[in-house]
Amino acid sequence: MSASLFRWPVRLAIGLVAPLLLILLWQANAHSATFTPPAAVIAALAELLRSGDLARDTLATLQRAFTGLTIGAPLGVAAGIAMGIWKPVDRLLGPLLHALRQVPMIGWLPLIGLWFGVGEGTELIVVAMSACFPSMLNSHAGVAQVERRYLEVGGIYRFTTLQRIRFILLPAAMPLVLTGITQALAFAWISTIGSELLTGAGSGLGVAMQTAQVQQRLDVMLVVISVTAVLGFLINQLFRRLRQSLLRWQPSQS
């Protein structure tokens, strides 16, 4: 435990080297017309915090991303497991789903917007689709790679289909299932920002970026981009910790 506490500050210090070098390079080029000095960005951050706009947009994006993830990831896991267990389901749905996933999720936005209108519902559909496919692919791979001897044990104990899924398939496939959800989280976050940028509907970090571009507020744009990057990084790190905790029974995952 003490060794881990000692290593953590060292890793943090090493991880801060690249951002600090970037800030120094930024400051050195702040006189350029295409750059704004760090002090102006800090002032813009204080302005957005005082007005409450940053908090409102951040909460809107987080809610949109996690709502889409909550819808899309379970659907993807269920579809992937079903395709991995029942070959007829895989043959029926596999070609269609694999074809649909080749289209970038943002590419679906105009069509979905035409059907449902530009608004919250359209953005949530795009985010849910973005979360669904990586969850489906990894869950399918996880179930398909379960060793046959485990299934034979289930046959000896006369497990029902639900018991096989609960006691054999899900535990064995869990590492890949969680990997798929981790990827779904990243895709959901990216597609949320992208859909907000393209639709400009309601509030959100993507809408704030678009507004800053129209107003030619480079300082505000840099604040929003930085918040987006930091939040995405923190969410990914938190889920990685959760994944390690859930898989602590696996020595290789520790």
PDB file of C-alpha atoms in Angstrom:
ATOM      1  CA  MET A   1       0.000   0.000   0.000  1.00  0.00           C
ATOM      2  CA  SER A   2       2.802   2.447   0.942  1.00  0.00           C
ATOM      3  CA  ALA A   3       4.679   1.665  -2.285  1.00  0.00           C
ATOM      4  CA  SER A   4       1.526   2.407  -4.258  1.00  0.00           C
ATOM      5  CA  LEU A   5       1.092   5.732  -2.465  1.00  0.00           C
ATOM      6  CA  PHE A   6       4.700   6.583  -3.290  1.00  0.00           C
ATOM      7  CA  ARG A   7       4.346   5.721  -6.974  1.00  0.00           C
ATOM      8  CA  TRP A   8       1.157   7.727  -7.478  1.00  0.00           C
ATOM      9  CA  PRO A   9       2.760  11.212  -7.118  1.00  0.00           C
ATOM     10  CA  VAL A  10       5.599  10.123  -9.413  1.00  0.00           C
ATOM     11  CA  ARG A  11       3.160   8.998 -12.105  1.00  0.00           C
ATOM     12  CA  LEU A  12       1.193  12.233 -11.680  1.00  0.00           C
ATOM     13  CA  ALA A  13       4.342  14.339 -12.041  1.00  0.00           C
ATOM     14  CA  ILE A  14       5.390  12.474 -15.189  1.00  0.00           C
ATOM     15  CA  GLY A  15       1.885  12.841 -16.626  1.00  0.00           C
ATOM     16  CA  LEU A  16       2.010  16.615 -16.087  1.00  0.00           C
ATOM     17  CA  VAL A  17       5.218  17.070 -18.088  1.00  0.00           C
ATOM     18  CA  ALA A  18       3.530  17.100 -21.511  1.00  0.00           C
ATOM     19  CA  PRO A  19       0.701  19.505 -20.486  1.00  0.00           C
ATOM     20  CA  LEU A  20       3.216  21.915 -18.916  1.00  0.00           C
ATOM     21  CA  LEU A  21       5.373  21.870 -22.049  1.00  0.00           C
ATOM     22  CA  LEU A  22       2.255  22.530 -24.123  1.00  0.00           C
ATOM     23  CA  ILE A  23       1.341  25.517 -21.915  1.00  0.00           C
ATOM     24  CA  LEU A  24       4.878  26.923 -22.251  1.00  0.00           C
ATOM     25  CA  LEU A  25       4.699  26.559 -26.038  1.00  0.00           C
ATOM     26  CA  TRP A  26       1.270  28.159 -25.959  1.00  0.00           C
ATOM     27  CA  GLN A  27       2.553  31.121 -23.946  1.00  0.00           C
ATOM     28  CA  ALA A  28       5.493  31.557 -26.327  1.00  0.00           C
ATOM     29  CA  ASN A  29       3.093  31.853 -29.281  1.00  0.00           C
ATOM     30  CA  ALA A  30       0.431  33.909 -27.501  1.00  0.00           C
ATOM     31  CA  HIS A  31       1.356  36.988 -29.545  1.00  0.00           C
ATOM     32  CA  SER A  32       0.053  35.264 -32.708  1.00  0.00           C
ATOM     33  CA  ALA A  33      -3.384  36.214 -34.011  1.00  0.00           C
ATOM     34  CA  THR A  34      -4.473  32.598 -33.892  1.00  0.00           C
ATOM     35  CA  PHE A  35      -3.611  32.182 -30.199  1.00  0.00           C
ATOM     36  CA  THR A  36      -4.887  33.791 -27.066  1.00  0.00           C
ATOM     37  CA  PRO A  37      -2.704  33.991 -23.941  1.00  0.00           C
ATOM     38  CA  PRO A  38      -3.329  31.613 -21.039  1.00  0.00           C
ATOM     39  CA  ALA A  39      -4.298  34.555 -18.820  1.00  0.00           C
ATOM     40  CA  ALA A  40      -7.191  35.389 -21.170  1.00  0.00           C
ATOM     41  CA  VAL A  41      -8.372  31.775 -21.067  1.00  0.00           C
ATOM     42  CA  ILE A  42      -8.283  31.793 -17.258  1.00  0.00           C
ATOM     43  CA  ALA A  43     -10.307  35.023 -17.295  1.00  0.00           C
ATOM     44  CA  ALA A  44     -12.837  33.413 -19.653  1.00  0.00           C
ATOM     45  CA  LEU A  45     -13.056  30.399 -17.324  1.00  0.00           C
ATOM     46  CA  ALA A  46     -13.806  32.702 -14.387  1.00  0.00           C
ATOM     47  CA  GLU A  47     -16.439  34.484 -16.486  1.00  0.00           C
ATOM     48  CA  LEU A  48     -18.171  31.223 -17.417  1.00  0.00           C
ATOM     49  CA  LEU A  49     -18.071  29.998 -13.824  1.00  0.00           C
ATOM     50  CA  ARG A  50     -19.611  33.232 -12.524  1.00  0.00           C
ATOM     51  CA  SER A  51     -22.398  33.173 -15.087  1.00  0.00           C
ATOM     52  CA  GLY A  52     -23.133  29.497 -14.499  1.00  0.00           C
ATOM     53  CA  ASP A  53     -23.032  28.773 -18.243  1.00  0.00           C
ATOM     54  CA  LEU A  54     -20.171  26.292 -17.928  1.00  0.00           C
ATOM     55  CA  ALA A  55     -21.882  24.324 -15.176  1.00  0.00           C
ATOM     56  CA  ARG A  56     -25.150  24.247 -17.126  1.00  0.00           C
ATOM     57  CA  ASP A  57     -23.514  23.088 -20.351  1.00  0.00           C
ATOM     58  CA  THR A  58     -21.366  20.509 -18.560  1.00  0.00           C
ATOM     59  CA  LEU A  59     -24.325  18.986 -16.735  1.00  0.00           C
ATOM     60  CA  ALA A  60     -26.355  18.883 -19.950  1.00  0.00           C
ATOM     61  CA  THR A  61     -23.594  17.036 -21.815  1.00  0.00           C
ATOM     62  CA  LEU A  62     -22.978  14.603 -18.951  1.00  0.00           C
ATOM     63  CA  GLN A  63     -26.680  13.835 -18.672  1.00  0.00           C
ATOM     64  CA  ARG A  64     -26.988  13.327 -22.438  1.00  0.00           C
ATOM     65  CA  ALA A  65     -23.904  11.098 -22.642  1.00  0.00           C
ATOM     66  CA  PHE A  66     -24.803   8.868 -19.696  1.00  0.00           C
ATOM     67  CA  THR A  67     -28.455   8.609 -20.700  1.00  0.00           C
ATOM     68  CA  GLY A  68     -27.401   7.424 -24.157  1.00  0.00           C
ATOM     69  CA  LEU A  69     -24.875   5.055 -22.596  1.00  0.00           C
ATOM     70  CA  THR A  70     -27.493   3.648 -20.225  1.00  0.00           C
ATOM     71  CA  ILE A  71     -29.783   2.941 -23.179  1.00  0.00           C
ATOM     72  CA  GLY A  72     -27.257   1.740 -25.749  1.00  0.00           C
ATOM     73  CA  ALA A  73     -24.759  -0.307 -23.740  1.00  0.00           C
ATOM     74  CA  PRO A  74     -27.272  -2.788 -22.195  1.00  0.00           C
ATOM     75  CA  LEU A  75     -28.910  -3.262 -25.605  1.00  0.00           C
ATOM     76  CA  GLY A  76     -25.493  -3.954 -27.120  1.00  0.00           C
ATOM     77  CA  VAL A  77     -24.535  -6.398 -24.367  1.00  0.00           C
ATOM     78  CA  ALA A  78     -27.862  -8.240 -24.698  1.00  0.00           C
ATOM     79  CA  ALA A  79     -27.575  -8.422 -28.500  1.00  0.00           C
ATOM     80  CA  GLY A  80     -23.952  -9.570 -28.330  1.00  0.00           C
ATOM     81  CA  ILE A  81     -24.710 -12.306 -25.807  1.00  0.00           C
ATOM     82  CA  ALA A  82     -27.732 -13.490 -27.806  1.00  0.00           C
ATOM     83  CA  MET A  83     -25.656 -13.617 -31.003  1.00  0.00           C
ATOM     84  CA  GLY A  84     -22.903 -15.497 -29.182  1.00  0.00           C
ATOM     85  CA  ILE A  85     -25.259 -18.108 -27.716  1.00  0.00           C
ATOM     86  CA  TRP A  86     -27.725 -18.711 -30.525  1.00  0.00           C
ATOM     87  CA  LYS A  87     -26.245 -19.146 -33.994  1.00  0.00           C
ATOM     88  CA  PRO A  88     -29.566 -18.457 -35.796  1.00  0.00           C
ATOM     89  CA  VAL A  89     -29.700 -15.033 -34.112  1.00  0.00           C
ATOM     90  CA  ASP A  90     -26.127 -14.369 -35.215  1.00  0.00           C
ATOM     91  CA  ARG A  91     -26.890 -15.377 -38.802  1.00  0.00           C
ATOM     92  CA  LEU A  92     -30.082 -13.296 -38.846  1.00  0.00           C
ATOM     93  CA  LEU A  93     -28.865 -10.080 -37.192  1.00  0.00           C
ATOM     94  CA  GLY A  94     -25.095 -10.255 -37.599  1.00  0.00           C
ATOM     95  CA  PRO A  95     -24.787  -9.127 -41.242  1.00  0.00           C
ATOM     96  CA  LEU A  96     -27.229  -6.239 -40.755  1.00  0.00           C
ATOM     97  CA  LEU A  97     -25.630  -4.951 -37.545  1.00  0.00           C
ATOM     98  CA  HIS A  98     -22.099  -5.288 -38.914  1.00  0.00           C
ATOM     99  CA  ALA A  99     -23.149  -3.336 -42.005  1.00  0.00           C
ATOM    100  CA  LEU A 100     -24.845  -0.589 -39.990  1.00  0.00           C
ATOM    101  CA  ARG A 101     -21.849  -0.094 -37.723  1.00  0.00           C
ATOM    102  CA  GLN A 102     -19.661   0.787 -40.719  1.00  0.00           C
ATOM    103  CA  VAL A 103     -21.499   4.097 -41.022  1.00  0.00           C
ATOM    104  CA  PRO A 104     -20.044   6.763 -38.682  1.00  0.00           C
ATOM    105  CA  MET A 105     -22.567   7.542 -35.983  1.00  0.00           C
ATOM    106  CA  ILE A 106     -22.550  11.255 -36.807  1.00  0.00           C
ATOM    107  CA  GLY A 107     -23.458  10.211 -40.355  1.00  0.00           C
ATOM    108  CA  TRP A 108     -26.816   8.996 -39.051  1.00  0.00           C
ATOM    109  CA  LEU A 109     -27.637  12.422 -37.597  1.00  0.00           C
ATOM    110  CA  PRO A 110     -29.188  13.997 -40.741  1.00  0.00           C
ATOM    111  CA  LEU A 111     -31.427  10.974 -41.374  1.00  0.00           C
ATOM    112  CA  ILE A 112     -32.510  10.620 -37.751  1.00  0.00           C
ATOM    113  CA  GLY A 113     -33.056  14.383 -37.595  1.00  0.00           C
ATOM    114  CA  LEU A 114     -35.278  14.147 -40.683  1.00  0.00           C
ATOM    115  CA  TRP A 115     -37.348  11.430 -39.027  1.00  0.00           C
ATOM    116  CA  PHE A 116     -37.560  12.774 -35.468  1.00  0.00           C
ATOM    117  CA  GLY A 117     -36.647  16.443 -35.822  1.00  0.00           C
ATOM    118  CA  VAL A 118     -33.598  18.239 -34.467  1.00  0.00           C
ATOM    119  CA  GLY A 119     -33.604  18.028 -30.700  1.00  0.00           C
ATOM    120  CA  GLU A 120     -32.858  16.001 -27.602  1.00  0.00           C
ATOM    121  CA  GLY A 121     -34.400  12.792 -28.912  1.00  0.00           C
ATOM    122  CA  THR A 122     -32.253  12.755 -32.044  1.00  0.00           C
ATOM    123  CA  GLU A 123     -29.067  13.333 -30.062  1.00  0.00           C
ATOM    124  CA  LEU A 124     -29.931  10.554 -27.607  1.00  0.00           C
ATOM    125  CA  ILE A 125     -30.574   8.089 -30.448  1.00  0.00           C
ATOM    126  CA  VAL A 126     -27.167   8.841 -31.960  1.00  0.00           C
ATOM    127  CA  VAL A 127     -25.410   8.520 -28.592  1.00  0.00           C
ATOM    128  CA  ALA A 128     -27.229   5.268 -27.789  1.00  0.00           C
ATOM    129  CA  MET A 129     -26.262   3.815 -31.180  1.00  0.00           C
ATOM    130  CA  SER A 130     -22.652   4.843 -30.595  1.00  0.00           C
ATOM    131  CA  ALA A 131     -22.651   2.999 -27.262  1.00  0.00           C
ATOM    132  CA  CYS A 132     -24.493  -0.042 -28.594  1.00  0.00           C
ATOM    133  CA  PHE A 133     -22.075  -1.328 -31.220  1.00  0.00           C
ATOM    134  CA  PRO A 134     -18.824  -1.614 -29.205  1.00  0.00           C
ATOM    135  CA  SER A 135     -20.775  -3.250 -26.369  1.00  0.00           C
ATOM    136  CA  MET A 136     -22.314  -5.708 -28.814  1.00  0.00           C
ATOM    137  CA  LEU A 137     -19.048  -6.641 -30.534  1.00  0.00           C
ATOM    138  CA  ASN A 138     -17.101  -7.237 -27.337  1.00  0.00           C
ATOM    139  CA  SER A 139     -19.941  -9.131 -25.634  1.00  0.00           C
ATOM    140  CA  HIS A 140     -20.287 -11.351 -28.687  1.00  0.00           C
ATOM    141  CA  ALA A 141     -16.543 -12.016 -28.717  1.00  0.00           C
ATOM    142  CA  GLY A 142     -16.520 -12.703 -24.974  1.00  0.00           C
ATOM    143  CA  VAL A 143     -19.302 -15.280 -25.168  1.00  0.00           C
ATOM    144  CA  ALA A 144     -17.864 -16.896 -28.307  1.00  0.00           C
ATOM    145  CA  GLN A 145     -14.476 -17.384 -26.598  1.00  0.00           C
ATOM    146  CA  VAL A 146     -15.836 -19.190 -23.525  1.00  0.00           C
ATOM    147  CA  GLU A 147     -14.039 -22.533 -23.245  1.00  0.00           C
ATOM    148  CA  ARG A 148     -16.133 -25.519 -24.178  1.00  0.00           C
ATOM    149  CA  ARG A 149     -15.209 -27.422 -21.012  1.00  0.00           C
ATOM    150  CA  TYR A 150     -17.079 -24.834 -18.943  1.00  0.00           C
ATOM    151  CA  LEU A 151     -20.206 -25.438 -21.005  1.00  0.00           C
ATOM    152  CA  GLU A 152     -19.745 -29.178 -20.581  1.00  0.00           C
ATOM    153  CA  VAL A 153     -19.745 -28.705 -16.807  1.00  0.00           C
ATOM    154  CA  GLY A 154     -23.020 -26.840 -17.143  1.00  0.00           C
ATOM    155  CA  GLY A 155     -24.390 -29.750 -19.157  1.00  0.00           C
ATOM    156  CA  ILE A 156     -23.379 -32.204 -16.426  1.00  0.00           C
ATOM    157  CA  TYR A 157     -25.273 -30.140 -13.836  1.00  0.00           C
ATOM    158  CA  ARG A 158     -28.226 -29.802 -16.235  1.00  0.00           C
ATOM    159  CA  PHE A 159     -28.181 -26.007 -16.208  1.00  0.00           C
ATOM    160  CA  THR A 160     -31.017 -24.223 -17.935  1.00  0.00           C
ATOM    161  CA  THR A 161     -30.224 -21.547 -20.531  1.00  0.00           C
ATOM    162  CA  LEU A 162     -30.586 -18.789 -17.944  1.00  0.00           C
ATOM    163  CA  GLN A 163     -28.337 -20.640 -15.509  1.00  0.00           C
ATOM    164  CA  ARG A 164     -25.705 -21.115 -18.232  1.00  0.00           C
ATOM    165  CA  ILE A 165     -25.786 -17.395 -18.968  1.00  0.00           C
ATOM    166  CA  ARG A 166     -25.665 -16.381 -15.299  1.00  0.00           C
ATOM    167  CA  PHE A 167     -23.128 -18.860 -13.911  1.00  0.00           C
ATOM    168  CA  ILE A 168     -20.906 -19.673 -16.906  1.00  0.00           C
ATOM    169  CA  LEU A 169     -21.141 -17.325 -19.866  1.00  0.00           C
ATOM    170  CA  LEU A 170     -21.371 -13.944 -18.106  1.00  0.00           C
ATOM    171  CA  PRO A 171     -18.511 -14.532 -15.609  1.00  0.00           C
ATOM    172  CA  ALA A 172     -16.242 -15.921 -18.335  1.00  0.00           C
ATOM    173  CA  ALA A 173     -17.104 -13.152 -20.793  1.00  0.00           C
ATOM    174  CA  MET A 174     -17.070 -10.339 -18.204  1.00  0.00           C
ATOM    175  CA  PRO A 175     -13.576  -8.962 -19.061  1.00  0.00           C
ATOM    176  CA  LEU A 176     -14.541  -8.410 -22.697  1.00  0.00           C
ATOM    177  CA  VAL A 177     -18.020  -7.187 -21.752  1.00  0.00           C
ATOM    178  CA  LEU A 178     -16.486  -4.518 -19.525  1.00  0.00           C
ATOM    179  CA  THR A 179     -13.975  -3.656 -22.238  1.00  0.00           C
ATOM    180  CA  GLY A 180     -16.886  -3.103 -24.587  1.00  0.00           C
ATOM    181  CA  ILE A 181     -18.634  -0.851 -22.070  1.00  0.00           C
ATOM    182  CA  THR A 182     -15.397   1.115 -21.627  1.00  0.00           C
ATOM    183  CA  GLN A 183     -15.238   1.652 -25.377  1.00  0.00           C
ATOM    184  CA  ALA A 184     -18.955   2.468 -25.427  1.00  0.00           C
ATOM    185  CA  LEU A 185     -18.339   5.161 -22.820  1.00  0.00           C
ATOM    186  CA  ALA A 186     -15.690   6.795 -25.011  1.00  0.00           C
ATOM    187  CA  PHE A 187     -17.874   6.579 -28.124  1.00  0.00           C
ATOM    188  CA  ALA A 188     -20.870   7.962 -26.236  1.00  0.00           C
ATOM    189  CA  TRP A 189     -18.844  10.937 -24.991  1.00  0.00           C
ATOM    190  CA  ILE A 190     -17.435  11.735 -28.444  1.00  0.00           C
ATOM    191  CA  SER A 191     -20.769  11.342 -30.222  1.00  0.00           C
ATOM    192  CA  THR A 192     -22.483  13.540 -27.615  1.00  0.00           C
ATOM    193  CA  ILE A 193     -20.090  16.417 -28.272  1.00  0.00           C
ATOM    194  CA  GLY A 194     -20.299  15.840 -32.031  1.00  0.00           C
ATOM    195  CA  SER A 195     -24.095  15.763 -32.128  1.00  0.00           C
ATOM    196  CA  GLU A 196     -24.291  18.920 -30.021  1.00  0.00           C
ATOM    197  CA  LEU A 197     -21.890  20.660 -32.384  1.00  0.00           C
ATOM    198  CA  LEU A 198     -23.912  19.704 -35.460  1.00  0.00           C
ATOM    199  CA  THR A 199     -27.424  20.283 -34.135  1.00  0.00           C
ATOM    200  CA  GLY A 200     -26.739  23.278 -31.890  1.00  0.00           C
ATOM    201  CA  ALA A 201     -29.931  22.403 -30.027  1.00  0.00           C
ATOM    202  CA  GLY A 202     -30.415  23.139 -26.338  1.00  0.00           C
ATOM    203  CA  SER A 203     -27.353  23.416 -24.121  1.00  0.00           C
ATOM    204  CA  GLY A 204     -24.155  21.431 -23.856  1.00  0.00           C
ATOM    205  CA  LEU A 205     -20.418  21.696 -24.316  1.00  0.00           C
ATOM    206  CA  GLY A 206     -20.710  21.125 -28.063  1.00  0.00           C
ATOM    207  CA  VAL A 207     -23.277  23.920 -28.326  1.00  0.00           C
ATOM    208  CA  ALA A 208     -20.957  26.173 -26.300  1.00  0.00           C
ATOM    209  CA  MET A 209     -18.109  25.429 -28.743  1.00  0.00           C
ATOM    210  CA  GLN A 210     -20.305  26.310 -31.707  1.00  0.00           C
ATOM    211  CA  THR A 211     -21.494  29.515 -30.050  1.00  0.00           C
ATOM    212  CA  ALA A 212     -17.919  30.525 -29.210  1.00  0.00           C
ATOM    213  CA  GLN A 213     -16.922  29.968 -32.839  1.00  0.00           C
ATOM    214  CA  VAL A 214     -19.768  32.158 -34.115  1.00  0.00           C
ATOM    215  CA  GLN A 215     -18.837  34.885 -31.604  1.00  0.00           C
ATOM    216  CA  GLN A 216     -15.114  34.473 -32.399  1.00  0.00           C
ATOM    217  CA  ARG A 217     -14.379  33.893 -28.711  1.00  0.00           C
ATOM    218  CA  LEU A 218     -11.202  31.817 -28.942  1.00  0.00           C
ATOM    219  CA  ASP A 219     -10.698  32.064 -25.187  1.00  0.00           C
ATOM    220  CA  VAL A 220     -14.134  30.555 -24.474  1.00  0.00           C
ATOM    221  CA  MET A 221     -13.590  27.877 -27.105  1.00  0.00           C
ATOM    222  CA  LEU A 222     -10.313  26.831 -25.473  1.00  0.00           C
ATOM    223  CA  VAL A 223     -12.009  26.691 -22.063  1.00  0.00           C
ATOM    224  CA  VAL A 224     -14.770  24.408 -23.385  1.00  0.00           C
ATOM    225  CA  ILE A 225     -12.300  22.179 -25.259  1.00  0.00           C
ATOM    226  CA  SER A 226     -10.160  21.861 -22.113  1.00  0.00           C
ATOM    227  CA  VAL A 227     -13.163  20.991 -19.949  1.00  0.00           C
ATOM    228  CA  THR A 228     -14.280  18.406 -22.519  1.00  0.00           C
ATOM    229  CA  ALA A 229     -10.835  16.791 -22.588  1.00  0.00           C
ATOM    230  CA  VAL A 230     -10.419  16.764 -18.797  1.00  0.00           C
ATOM    231  CA  LEU A 231     -13.901  15.360 -18.187  1.00  0.00           C
ATOM    232  CA  GLY A 232     -13.437  12.646 -20.807  1.00  0.00           C
ATOM    233  CA  PHE A 233     -10.111  11.667 -19.241  1.00  0.00           C
ATOM    234  CA  LEU A 234     -11.505  11.593 -15.688  1.00  0.00           C
ATOM    235  CA  ILE A 235     -14.567   9.550 -16.692  1.00  0.00           C
ATOM    236  CA  ASN A 236     -12.353   7.036 -18.482  1.00  0.00           C
ATOM    237  CA  GLN A 237     -10.015   6.758 -15.473  1.00  0.00           C
ATOM    238  CA  LEU A 238     -12.917   6.280 -13.058  1.00  0.00           C
ATOM    239  CA  PHE A 239     -14.388   3.503 -15.175  1.00  0.00           C
ATOM    240  CA  ARG A 240     -10.984   1.850 -15.517  1.00  0.00           C
ATOM    241  CA  ARG A 241     -10.755   1.791 -11.707  1.00  0.00           C
ATOM    242  CA  LEU A 242     -14.256   0.338 -11.507  1.00  0.00           C
ATOM    243  CA  ARG A 243     -13.354  -2.296 -14.097  1.00  0.00           C
ATOM    244  CA  GLN A 244     -10.250  -3.298 -12.134  1.00  0.00           C
ATOM    245  CA  SER A 245     -12.336  -3.556  -8.968  1.00  0.00           C
ATOM    246  CA  LEU A 246     -14.947  -5.761 -10.632  1.00  0.00           C
ATOM    247  CA  LEU A 247     -12.226  -8.002 -12.090  1.00  0.00           C
ATOM    248  CA  ARG A 248     -10.019  -8.151  -9.009  1.00  0.00           C
ATOM    249  CA  TRP A 249     -10.547 -11.929  -8.919  1.00  0.00           C
ATOM    250  CA  GLN A 250      -8.467 -12.099 -12.087  1.00  0.00           C
ATOM    251  CA  PRO A 251      -4.729 -11.843 -11.290  1.00  0.00           C
ATOM    252  CA  SER A 252      -3.926 -10.461 -14.739  1.00  0.00           C
ATOM    253  CA  GLN A 253      -6.338  -7.547 -14.267  1.00  0.00           C
ATOM    254  CA  SER A 254      -4.826  -6.273 -11.016  1.00  0.00           C
TER     255      SER A 254
END
